[in-house]
Amino acid sequence: MARGGGFPGMGGNMQQLARQAQKLQQQMQKTQEELDAREYEASAGGGMVSVKINGKKEVLAITIKPEAVDPDDVEMLQDMIMAAVNEAMRQAAETAEREMGRLTGGMNLGGLF
């Protein structure tokens, strides 16, 4: 049996692997903090409605041009708001996936870190 437990002949490699995993975890945490602080903006209806969110997917601002408000067509305004919010959310998710993918080499770690 190997001294200190573990697998025979793997002591140094296991320690190196553990250090690499810890470094990766720290890099991922830093990247997640940076992603959370980023802001994303999207618009709909030719700029009639714009939405700004952060990387935590919290809505920071919604801007509606007065000419977008038609009391006879509230549904169109609702649709524009929804489209702008969804696009901003898509941008945030796509950026997070791309940035985290760079760290993990495209591996899906399934919540490991």
XYZ file of C-alpha atoms in Angstrom:
113
model
C 0.000 0.000 0.000
C 1.264 3.475 -0.826
C 2.346 5.764 1.984
C -0.177 8.422 2.891
C -3.034 6.578 1.172
C -3.995 7.005 -2.443
C -2.884 4.978 -5.405
C 0.619 3.465 -5.657
C 2.860 5.513 -7.906
C 0.277 8.292 -8.296
C 1.194 10.535 -5.307
C 2.838 13.325 -7.290
C 0.367 13.147 -10.150
C -2.635 13.257 -7.830
C -1.236 16.287 -6.017
C -0.575 18.024 -9.314
C -4.087 17.190 -10.510
C -5.566 18.552 -7.274
C -3.577 21.807 -7.678
C -4.742 22.154 -11.282
C -8.353 21.562 -10.245
C -8.064 24.182 -7.503
C -6.527 26.678 -9.953
C -9.320 25.996 -12.455
C -11.925 26.481 -9.748
C -10.388 29.841 -8.788
C -10.278 30.939 -12.437
C -13.907 29.919 -12.921
C -14.979 31.804 -9.790
C -13.159 34.942 -10.970
C -14.690 34.627 -14.432
C -18.170 34.166 -12.918
C -17.720 37.331 -10.851
C -16.660 39.227 -13.977
C -19.635 37.846 -15.908
C -22.018 38.843 -13.097
C -20.739 42.431 -13.277
C -21.174 42.761 -17.061
C -24.145 44.567 -18.534
C -26.080 43.596 -21.638
C -28.505 45.729 -23.591
C -30.986 44.711 -26.235
C -33.776 46.499 -28.035
C -36.905 45.621 -29.979
C -39.322 47.384 -32.275
C -36.572 49.291 -34.040
C -35.299 50.715 -30.757
C -38.723 51.585 -29.373
C -38.042 49.422 -26.302
C -34.638 48.724 -24.793
C -33.675 46.595 -21.824
C -30.446 46.498 -19.819
C -29.591 43.514 -17.615
C -26.522 42.377 -15.721
C -24.765 39.023 -15.812
C -26.891 37.824 -12.903
C -29.834 38.239 -15.296
C -31.336 41.021 -13.205
C -33.169 43.740 -15.133
C -31.395 47.052 -14.522
C -33.427 49.315 -16.800
C -36.274 49.312 -19.290
C -36.615 52.264 -21.640
C -39.796 52.788 -23.654
C -40.073 55.584 -26.195
C -43.344 57.484 -25.803
C -44.379 56.753 -29.380
C -44.304 53.019 -28.551
C -47.209 53.488 -26.149
C -50.463 52.956 -28.034
C -53.414 52.453 -25.675
C -55.193 50.578 -28.446
C -52.310 48.104 -28.890
C -50.898 47.243 -25.474
C -50.093 43.736 -26.694
C -47.510 45.057 -29.168
C -45.738 46.947 -26.383
C -45.772 43.832 -24.197
C -44.339 41.791 -27.065
C -41.543 44.334 -27.635
C -40.621 44.321 -23.946
C -40.602 40.532 -23.860
C -38.481 40.339 -27.027
C -35.921 42.812 -25.673
C -35.682 41.042 -22.304
C -35.303 37.642 -23.952
C -32.579 38.906 -26.298
C -30.609 40.466 -23.431
C -30.920 37.214 -21.464
C -29.740 35.240 -24.506
C -26.707 37.510 -24.862
C -25.795 37.058 -21.189
C -26.165 33.267 -21.341
C -24.200 32.997 -24.591
C -21.360 35.110 -23.200
C -21.228 33.080 -19.974
C -21.172 29.800 -21.892
C -18.414 31.046 -24.192
C -16.238 32.419 -21.356
C -16.611 29.334 -19.147
C -16.036 27.088 -22.159
C -12.667 28.753 -22.709
C -11.616 27.740 -19.195
C -12.867 24.170 -19.353
C -11.853 23.471 -22.927
C -15.499 22.895 -23.804
C -15.962 20.153 -21.201
C -19.320 20.126 -19.492
C -18.389 19.816 -15.836
C -22.026 19.631 -14.767
C -21.769 21.814 -11.673
C -18.482 20.261 -10.530
C -17.110 23.737 -9.844
